[in-house]
Every structure is written in C-alpha cells, then in structure tokens.
C-alpha cells in the first residue's frame, strides 16, 4: 500500500520517511550498518565536518514503473562517484557493493513512500558521508558516518517544462585541479551567494566559465550543460573541473544508441554559444531543464528553441530517458535495479 498523500502537490523538499540506513566508520573499519527510525544526527562540537567540511553526498531516485515495479536508476554509478569523492577528501570510501545494497534496503524499507506511476513524483534517495570524529588540527578525522535517507518529491516541472533564463557569472565555481569534479557539499556552499544574486536579477541559475581564461563553458551551480548545434549534433562541454553527471552520461548514451545522434564532447567556448540551436541543463532532479536564454552582461543569447517549450532534440532526450526510467522503453543492461 502506498501512503495516503496528495502526490501531485509535493514540491522538491524534505519529508521524513520511516527508515534510513546508518553505518559508522570506527577503529579503521566500516561497521555493517542498520536501518533506523531515528532521523536525528548527534555528533561532537569538534566533529571534522563542522570545521573542515569533510563531507560528500549523492542523489538518485526510486520510481514506480508502468508495470508496478519499484526500481532505482544506475545506483552503481552513484557508488563509484561517492567512492571518488571520498578519496579526494581523504575519507574512507564506503564499499561500492555495500552502497548499492544499502540503497536497495532503504528503498525497500520505505516502499510505501515511493510515489505511484503517473503521479509525476518520485522517491529521492540521498546518501551522505561526513566526518563525525572530533578533530581540532587541520587533518582528516578518524571517525565517519554514512547515511542514506529518502524523501518523496514532486514533479520537477509543474505545468510543463518552461525554458529558463541563465546568466554568465562573474564568480568561479571551482579551481582547475580543485574539487569541481567531485560531489562535495563545499562546492555547493560557494555557489549559494552567487545563485541568490542571480535569482534577485530574475535568472534561474549561473553559468560558470573556466577560471584561467573565462572563455569556456563549465556548468551551472547544480547541473551540467548540453547544447544542440545547427546540424542536430549533441555538443557536451568537456572540462576536468565539472561534476561527472550520471544523467549527462546516460543522455549521451541515449543520444547515440537510441536516437542515432552524433555526440561531440569537447571544450565549448562562450563565443560559439550563439550558434547553437538548443541548450539544456541535466541532473537527477529534472533530467533536462530547457534553457531559452543566457544573459552575458546585458547581451542576450537567445536559442532558436525559444522560451515556450523544449526544443525538439532536448524533448526527445527527455522523453527517451524518462521512458527508460519509468519502464516504458527497454533499458540498457544494468541501468535499472529492481527493488
């Protein structure tokens, strides 16, 4: 039985569910972990996460498919990315096989919270790891906690996917050879001030450029970018300091193998953006958000796809990937993990 919830009225915000998975790292090893009713976190005032930001997280979703199954989408890639994030932050990686098993266990324990098919809502799954051991000197902590909690979230696009407006930011998101390519909370903290300014000016997000030359497209504060060129090819910005989005990786595969598109992954300059026909932001929450306009310090770059609806290529990508996730379209082997 599903919970008695008005699924269509849900927003993208936290709702406490029944169970969460908790595992602790102590004495040089990860404990087995348990499912718990306790949503609170208790730690020392000297916990490493509070002082030196030793923390990383992931985001994925559980769905009800058209035929009524509960599934997750490519959790093995989240496990790999969290492993890479932990290594970069001098944290003990949580074992990748146990990560996937923990995701399955916590979704199973909260299956009543997985929204029904056709509601537009999904169960958001948030793994997070942080240093909870006390540390006063600047060094890695000795103790850590790994958690996975879930929360039902509403459809990202209520009333249809309207294209958004972006602005070129004067701030930098991540330094070359820094932490831009891992999913650490510290990357998002530095973007909050910039995104609040963007919102005040009427924009949905910032487009960050490469810090050394400020001529190349990186990503926005919370999503990778995709473009469609005049020949209908999918152009994917390439940089060592952007987050390797699982959604982007999946869309690239869909473009090539399902839609027969040519995909070009390369450095993309700001100067060539006016030549593109379509633009989209990709990530777990929205899959693809269409972009209608980018403001470059008062100079507007308007895409041919316009401000009313997704462009044709972005729409096909969105329809195909969501079709795979919801079981309407056959998935590549290993993409869908049944709970």
CSV table of C-alpha atoms in Angstrom, one decimal:
chain,number,residue,atom,x,y,z
A,1,UNK,CA,0.0,0.0,0.0
A,2,UNK,CA,1.2,3.5,-0.8
A,3,UNK,CA,1.0,6.3,1.7
A,4,UNK,CA,-2.2,8.4,1.6
A,5,UNK,CA,-0.5,11.5,0.1
A,6,UNK,CA,-1.5,14.1,-2.5
A,7,UNK,CA,1.5,13.2,-4.6
A,8,UNK,CA,0.8,15.9,-7.2
A,9,UNK,CA,1.1,18.6,-4.6
A,10,UNK,CA,4.6,17.6,-3.4
A,11,UNK,CA,7.5,20.0,-4.0
A,12,UNK,CA,11.2,19.4,-4.0
A,13,UNK,CA,11.6,19.5,-0.3
A,14,UNK,CA,12.3,17.2,2.7
A,15,UNK,CA,9.6,14.9,4.1
A,16,UNK,CA,10.6,12.5,6.8
A,17,UNK,CA,10.1,8.8,5.9
A,18,UNK,CA,10.1,5.7,8.0
A,19,UNK,CA,13.6,4.3,7.8
A,20,UNK,CA,17.2,5.4,7.0
A,21,UNK,CA,20.4,3.4,6.7
A,22,UNK,CA,23.3,4.2,9.0
A,23,UNK,CA,26.8,2.8,9.1
A,24,UNK,CA,29.8,4.1,11.1
A,25,UNK,CA,33.5,4.0,10.5
A,26,UNK,CA,35.4,3.4,13.7
A,27,UNK,CA,38.8,1.9,14.5
A,28,UNK,CA,39.8,1.7,10.9
A,29,UNK,CA,36.8,-0.2,9.5
A,30,UNK,CA,33.2,0.3,8.4
A,31,UNK,CA,30.5,-1.4,10.6
A,32,UNK,CA,27.8,-3.4,8.9
A,33,UNK,CA,25.2,-0.7,9.2
A,34,UNK,CA,21.5,-0.8,10.3
A,35,UNK,CA,18.1,0.5,9.3
A,36,UNK,CA,16.9,3.1,11.9
A,37,UNK,CA,13.8,5.1,12.8
A,38,UNK,CA,16.0,7.9,14.1
A,39,UNK,CA,16.3,10.8,11.7
A,40,UNK,CA,18.5,12.9,14.1
A,41,UNK,CA,22.3,13.2,13.9
A,42,UNK,CA,24.3,13.6,17.1
A,43,UNK,CA,27.9,14.5,17.0
A,44,UNK,CA,30.7,16.2,18.8
A,45,UNK,CA,31.0,20.0,18.6
A,46,UNK,CA,34.5,19.2,17.4
A,47,UNK,CA,33.4,17.0,14.5
A,48,UNK,CA,35.5,17.3,11.4
A,49,UNK,CA,32.6,18.1,9.1
A,50,UNK,CA,31.8,21.2,11.2
A,51,UNK,CA,35.3,22.7,10.9
A,52,UNK,CA,37.0,21.3,7.8
A,53,UNK,CA,34.0,20.4,5.6
A,54,UNK,CA,34.8,16.7,5.2
A,55,UNK,CA,31.6,15.7,3.6
A,56,UNK,CA,30.3,14.3,0.3
A,57,UNK,CA,26.9,13.2,-0.9
A,58,UNK,CA,24.9,11.6,-3.7
A,59,UNK,CA,21.5,11.9,-5.2
A,60,UNK,CA,19.4,9.3,-7.0
A,61,UNK,CA,15.8,8.3,-7.3
A,62,UNK,CA,13.4,5.4,-6.9
A,63,UNK,CA,10.4,5.1,-9.2
A,64,UNK,CA,7.3,3.0,-9.7
A,65,UNK,CA,7.4,1.7,-13.3
A,66,UNK,CA,4.4,1.4,-15.6
A,67,UNK,CA,4.0,-2.3,-14.7
A,68,UNK,CA,4.2,-1.6,-11.0
A,69,UNK,CA,7.8,-2.5,-10.1
A,70,UNK,CA,9.9,-0.3,-7.7
A,71,UNK,CA,13.2,0.4,-9.3
A,72,UNK,CA,16.3,2.6,-9.0
A,73,UNK,CA,18.4,4.1,-11.8
A,74,UNK,CA,22.1,3.2,-12.1
A,75,UNK,CA,23.0,3.2,-8.4
A,76,UNK,CA,26.3,1.6,-9.2
A,77,UNK,CA,27.4,4.9,-10.8
A,78,UNK,CA,26.5,6.8,-7.7
A,79,UNK,CA,28.5,4.3,-5.7
A,80,UNK,CA,31.6,4.9,-7.9
A,81,UNK,CA,31.2,8.7,-7.8
A,82,UNK,CA,30.9,8.7,-4.0
A,83,UNK,CA,34.0,6.5,-3.8
A,84,UNK,CA,35.9,9.0,-5.9
A,85,UNK,CA,34.6,11.9,-3.8
A,86,UNK,CA,35.6,10.2,-0.6
A,87,UNK,CA,39.2,9.5,-1.8
A,88,UNK,CA,39.6,13.2,-2.9
A,89,UNK,CA,38.5,14.4,0.6
A,90,UNK,CA,40.8,11.9,2.5
A,91,UNK,CA,37.7,10.0,3.7
A,92,UNK,CA,37.5,6.1,3.9
A,93,UNK,CA,35.3,5.2,0.9
A,94,UNK,CA,32.2,3.2,1.6
A,95,UNK,CA,32.4,-0.1,-0.2
A,96,UNK,CA,30.6,0.2,-3.6
A,97,UNK,CA,28.8,-3.2,-3.4
A,98,UNK,CA,27.6,-2.4,0.1
A,99,UNK,CA,26.5,1.1,-1.1
A,100,UNK,CA,24.1,-0.5,-3.8
A,101,UNK,CA,22.8,-3.0,-1.2
A,102,UNK,CA,22.1,-0.2,1.3
A,103,UNK,CA,20.2,1.8,-1.4
A,104,UNK,CA,18.1,-1.2,-2.1
A,105,UNK,CA,17.5,-1.9,1.6
A,106,UNK,CA,16.4,1.7,2.4
A,107,UNK,CA,14.1,2.0,-0.6
A,108,UNK,CA,12.6,-1.4,0.2
A,109,UNK,CA,12.0,-0.2,3.8
A,110,UNK,CA,10.3,2.9,2.5
A,111,UNK,CA,8.4,1.4,-0.4
A,112,UNK,CA,5.1,2.9,0.8
A,113,UNK,CA,6.7,6.3,0.1
A,114,UNK,CA,7.6,5.5,-3.5
A,115,UNK,CA,5.0,7.6,-5.5
A,116,UNK,CA,2.7,5.7,-7.8
A,117,UNK,CA,3.3,5.6,-11.6
A,118,UNK,CA,1.8,8.5,-13.4
A,119,UNK,CA,1.9,10.9,-10.4
A,120,UNK,CA,5.0,12.7,-11.7
A,121,UNK,CA,6.5,12.3,-8.3
A,122,UNK,CA,9.5,10.1,-7.2
A,123,UNK,CA,11.3,9.0,-4.1
A,124,UNK,CA,14.6,11.0,-3.8
A,125,UNK,CA,17.4,9.0,-2.3
A,126,UNK,CA,20.2,10.9,-0.6
A,127,UNK,CA,23.4,9.1,0.5
A,128,UNK,CA,25.7,11.3,2.6
A,129,UNK,CA,29.0,10.7,4.3
A,130,UNK,CA,30.6,13.1,6.9
A,131,UNK,CA,33.4,13.2,9.4
A,132,UNK,CA,31.8,13.0,12.9
A,133,UNK,CA,35.0,12.2,14.8
A,134,UNK,CA,36.5,15.1,16.8
A,135,UNK,CA,39.4,16.8,15.1
A,136,UNK,CA,40.9,20.2,16.1
A,137,UNK,CA,44.1,20.2,13.9
A,138,UNK,CA,43.8,20.5,10.2
A,139,UNK,CA,43.8,16.8,9.3
A,140,UNK,CA,41.3,14.0,8.4
A,141,UNK,CA,39.1,12.8,11.1
A,142,UNK,CA,39.3,9.2,12.5
A,143,UNK,CA,35.5,8.5,12.6
A,144,UNK,CA,32.8,8.9,9.9
A,145,UNK,CA,29.1,8.2,9.4
A,146,UNK,CA,27.4,7.1,6.2
A,147,UNK,CA,23.7,7.6,5.9
A,148,UNK,CA,21.0,7.1,3.3
A,149,UNK,CA,17.7,8.7,3.8
A,150,UNK,CA,14.7,9.1,1.4
A,151,UNK,CA,12.1,11.8,0.8
A,152,UNK,CA,9.2,11.8,-1.8
A,153,UNK,CA,9.5,14.7,-4.1
A,154,UNK,CA,7.0,16.1,-6.6
A,155,UNK,CA,7.4,16.5,-10.4
A,156,UNK,CA,10.2,19.0,-11.2
A,157,UNK,CA,8.2,20.6,-13.9
A,158,UNK,CA,4.7,21.5,-12.7
A,159,UNK,CA,2.6,22.6,-15.6
A,160,UNK,CA,5.2,21.7,-18.2
A,161,UNK,CA,8.9,22.3,-18.7
A,162,UNK,CA,9.2,26.0,-19.4
A,163,UNK,CA,12.7,27.1,-20.6
A,164,UNK,CA,14.7,29.0,-18.0
A,165,UNK,CA,17.0,32.1,-18.2
A,166,UNK,CA,20.6,31.9,-17.1
A,167,UNK,CA,23.3,34.5,-16.6
A,168,UNK,CA,27.1,34.4,-17.1
A,169,UNK,CA,28.6,34.6,-13.6
A,170,UNK,CA,31.5,36.7,-12.5
A,171,UNK,CA,32.2,34.2,-9.8
A,172,UNK,CA,34.2,31.0,-10.3
A,173,UNK,CA,32.7,27.6,-9.3
A,174,UNK,CA,35.9,25.5,-9.0
A,175,UNK,CA,39.6,25.9,-9.5
A,176,UNK,CA,41.5,23.7,-12.0
A,177,UNK,CA,42.8,20.7,-10.2
A,178,UNK,CA,40.4,21.5,-7.4
A,179,UNK,CA,37.3,19.7,-6.2
A,180,UNK,CA,34.9,20.6,-9.0
A,181,UNK,CA,34.8,17.1,-10.3
A,182,UNK,CA,33.5,15.5,-7.0
A,183,UNK,CA,30.2,15.8,-5.3
A,184,UNK,CA,31.2,17.6,-2.1
A,185,UNK,CA,29.0,20.0,-0.1
A,186,UNK,CA,31.7,22.6,-0.2
A,187,UNK,CA,31.3,23.1,-4.0
A,188,UNK,CA,27.6,23.9,-3.4
A,189,UNK,CA,28.2,26.2,-0.4
A,190,UNK,CA,30.3,28.5,-2.5
A,191,UNK,CA,27.6,28.8,-5.2
A,192,UNK,CA,24.8,29.8,-2.8
A,193,UNK,CA,25.7,33.5,-2.7
A,194,UNK,CA,26.0,33.7,-6.5
A,195,UNK,CA,22.7,31.9,-7.1
A,196,UNK,CA,20.8,34.2,-4.7
A,197,UNK,CA,22.1,37.2,-6.7
A,198,UNK,CA,21.1,35.5,-9.9
A,199,UNK,CA,17.6,34.9,-8.5
A,200,UNK,CA,17.3,38.5,-7.4
A,201,UNK,CA,18.1,39.5,-11.0
A,202,UNK,CA,15.4,37.2,-12.5
A,203,UNK,CA,17.6,34.3,-13.5
A,204,UNK,CA,17.3,30.6,-12.6
A,205,UNK,CA,21.0,29.9,-12.4
A,206,UNK,CA,24.5,31.0,-13.2
A,207,UNK,CA,26.7,29.7,-16.0
A,208,UNK,CA,30.3,29.4,-14.7
A,209,UNK,CA,33.3,29.9,-17.0
A,210,UNK,CA,36.7,28.4,-16.7
A,211,UNK,CA,38.7,30.5,-14.2
A,212,UNK,CA,42.0,30.7,-16.1
A,213,UNK,CA,40.7,32.3,-19.3
A,214,UNK,CA,37.0,32.9,-18.6
A,215,UNK,CA,36.2,32.0,-22.2
A,216,UNK,CA,35.0,28.4,-21.9
A,217,UNK,CA,31.7,27.0,-20.6
A,218,UNK,CA,31.9,24.8,-17.5
A,219,UNK,CA,28.5,24.2,-15.9
A,220,UNK,CA,25.9,25.8,-13.7
A,221,UNK,CA,25.9,25.6,-9.9
A,222,UNK,CA,23.9,22.4,-9.8
A,223,UNK,CA,23.8,20.9,-13.3
A,224,UNK,CA,25.9,20.0,-16.4
A,225,UNK,CA,25.1,21.8,-19.7
A,226,UNK,CA,24.3,20.3,-23.1
A,227,UNK,CA,23.9,22.1,-26.5
A,228,UNK,CA,22.5,21.1,-29.9
A,229,UNK,CA,24.3,22.6,-32.9
A,230,UNK,CA,23.0,23.6,-36.3
A,231,UNK,CA,23.5,20.1,-37.7
A,232,UNK,CA,21.5,18.5,-34.9
A,233,UNK,CA,24.5,17.1,-33.1
A,234,UNK,CA,24.7,17.0,-29.3
A,235,UNK,CA,27.6,19.0,-28.0
A,236,UNK,CA,28.8,18.3,-24.5
A,237,UNK,CA,31.2,20.7,-22.7
A,238,UNK,CA,34.4,18.9,-21.6
A,239,UNK,CA,36.4,20.0,-18.6
A,240,UNK,CA,38.3,18.4,-15.7
A,241,UNK,CA,36.7,20.6,-13.1
A,242,UNK,CA,33.0,19.8,-13.8
A,243,UNK,CA,31.0,17.2,-12.0
A,244,UNK,CA,30.7,13.9,-14.0
A,245,UNK,CA,26.9,13.8,-14.1
A,246,UNK,CA,25.3,10.4,-14.2
A,247,UNK,CA,22.3,11.9,-16.0
A,248,UNK,CA,24.6,13.5,-18.6
A,249,UNK,CA,26.4,10.2,-19.1
A,250,UNK,CA,23.1,8.5,-19.6
A,251,UNK,CA,21.8,11.1,-22.0
A,252,UNK,CA,25.0,10.8,-24.1
A,253,UNK,CA,24.3,7.1,-24.4
A,254,UNK,CA,20.6,7.6,-25.3
A,255,UNK,CA,21.5,10.2,-27.9
A,256,UNK,CA,24.0,7.9,-29.6
A,257,UNK,CA,22.3,4.5,-29.3
A,258,UNK,CA,18.5,5.3,-29.1
A,259,UNK,CA,18.2,8.5,-31.2
A,260,UNK,CA,21.1,8.0,-33.6
A,261,UNK,CA,22.6,11.4,-32.9
A,262,UNK,CA,26.2,12.3,-33.2
A,263,UNK,CA,27.7,13.3,-29.8
A,264,UNK,CA,30.7,15.7,-29.6
A,265,UNK,CA,32.4,16.0,-26.2
A,266,UNK,CA,34.8,18.9,-26.3
A,267,UNK,CA,35.7,22.3,-24.9
A,268,UNK,CA,32.9,24.8,-25.7
A,269,UNK,CA,33.7,28.5,-25.8
A,270,UNK,CA,31.3,31.2,-24.8
A,271,UNK,CA,31.8,32.9,-28.2
A,272,UNK,CA,30.2,30.0,-30.1
A,273,UNK,CA,27.2,29.6,-27.8
A,274,UNK,CA,25.1,32.0,-30.0
A,275,UNK,CA,25.5,29.5,-32.9
A,276,UNK,CA,23.7,26.6,-31.0
A,277,UNK,CA,20.0,25.9,-31.6
A,278,UNK,CA,19.1,24.4,-28.2
A,279,UNK,CA,20.5,24.3,-24.7
A,280,UNK,CA,19.6,22.2,-21.6
A,281,UNK,CA,20.7,21.6,-18.0
A,282,UNK,CA,20.9,18.0,-17.0
A,283,UNK,CA,20.7,16.4,-13.5
A,284,UNK,CA,18.9,13.9,-11.3
A,285,UNK,CA,16.0,16.2,-10.3
A,286,UNK,CA,14.8,17.4,-13.7
A,287,UNK,CA,16.6,15.1,-16.1
A,288,UNK,CA,16.8,18.0,-18.5
A,289,UNK,CA,15.7,21.6,-17.9
A,290,UNK,CA,15.4,23.6,-21.2
A,291,UNK,CA,17.3,26.9,-21.5
A,292,UNK,CA,15.8,29.6,-23.5
A,293,UNK,CA,18.2,32.5,-22.9
A,294,UNK,CA,21.7,33.2,-21.5
A,295,UNK,CA,22.5,36.8,-20.5
A,296,UNK,CA,26.1,37.7,-20.9
A,297,UNK,CA,26.4,41.0,-19.0
A,298,UNK,CA,23.4,42.5,-20.8
A,299,UNK,CA,23.9,40.8,-24.1
A,300,UNK,CA,21.2,38.2,-24.6
A,301,UNK,CA,21.9,34.9,-26.2
A,302,UNK,CA,18.6,33.5,-27.3
A,303,UNK,CA,18.2,30.0,-28.5
A,304,UNK,CA,16.1,29.2,-31.6
A,305,UNK,CA,14.0,26.7,-29.5
A,306,UNK,CA,12.6,29.8,-27.7
A,307,UNK,CA,11.1,30.5,-24.2
A,308,UNK,CA,7.9,28.5,-24.5
A,309,UNK,CA,8.8,24.8,-24.7
A,310,UNK,CA,11.7,22.4,-25.0
A,311,UNK,CA,13.5,22.3,-28.3
A,312,UNK,CA,12.9,19.1,-30.4
A,313,UNK,CA,16.2,17.4,-29.7
A,314,UNK,CA,16.1,18.1,-25.9
A,315,UNK,CA,12.5,16.9,-25.8
A,316,UNK,CA,13.4,13.6,-27.5
A,317,UNK,CA,16.3,13.1,-25.0
A,318,UNK,CA,13.9,13.9,-22.1
A,319,UNK,CA,11.2,11.6,-23.3
A,320,UNK,CA,13.5,8.7,-24.0
A,321,UNK,CA,15.4,8.8,-20.7
A,322,UNK,CA,12.3,9.2,-18.6
A,323,UNK,CA,10.7,6.4,-20.6
A,324,UNK,CA,13.6,4.2,-19.7
A,325,UNK,CA,13.4,5.1,-16.1
A,326,UNK,CA,9.7,4.5,-15.9
A,327,UNK,CA,9.8,1.2,-17.8
A,328,UNK,CA,8.0,2.4,-20.9
A,329,UNK,CA,11.2,1.9,-23.0
A,330,UNK,CA,13.6,-1.1,-22.7
A,331,UNK,CA,16.7,-0.1,-20.7
A,332,UNK,CA,20.3,-0.9,-21.5
A,333,UNK,CA,21.5,-3.9,-19.4
A,334,UNK,CA,22.3,-2.9,-15.8
A,335,UNK,CA,20.6,0.5,-15.8
A,336,UNK,CA,17.5,-0.4,-13.9
A,337,UNK,CA,17.9,-2.1,-10.5
A,338,UNK,CA,14.7,-3.7,-9.2
A,339,UNK,CA,13.9,-3.4,-5.5
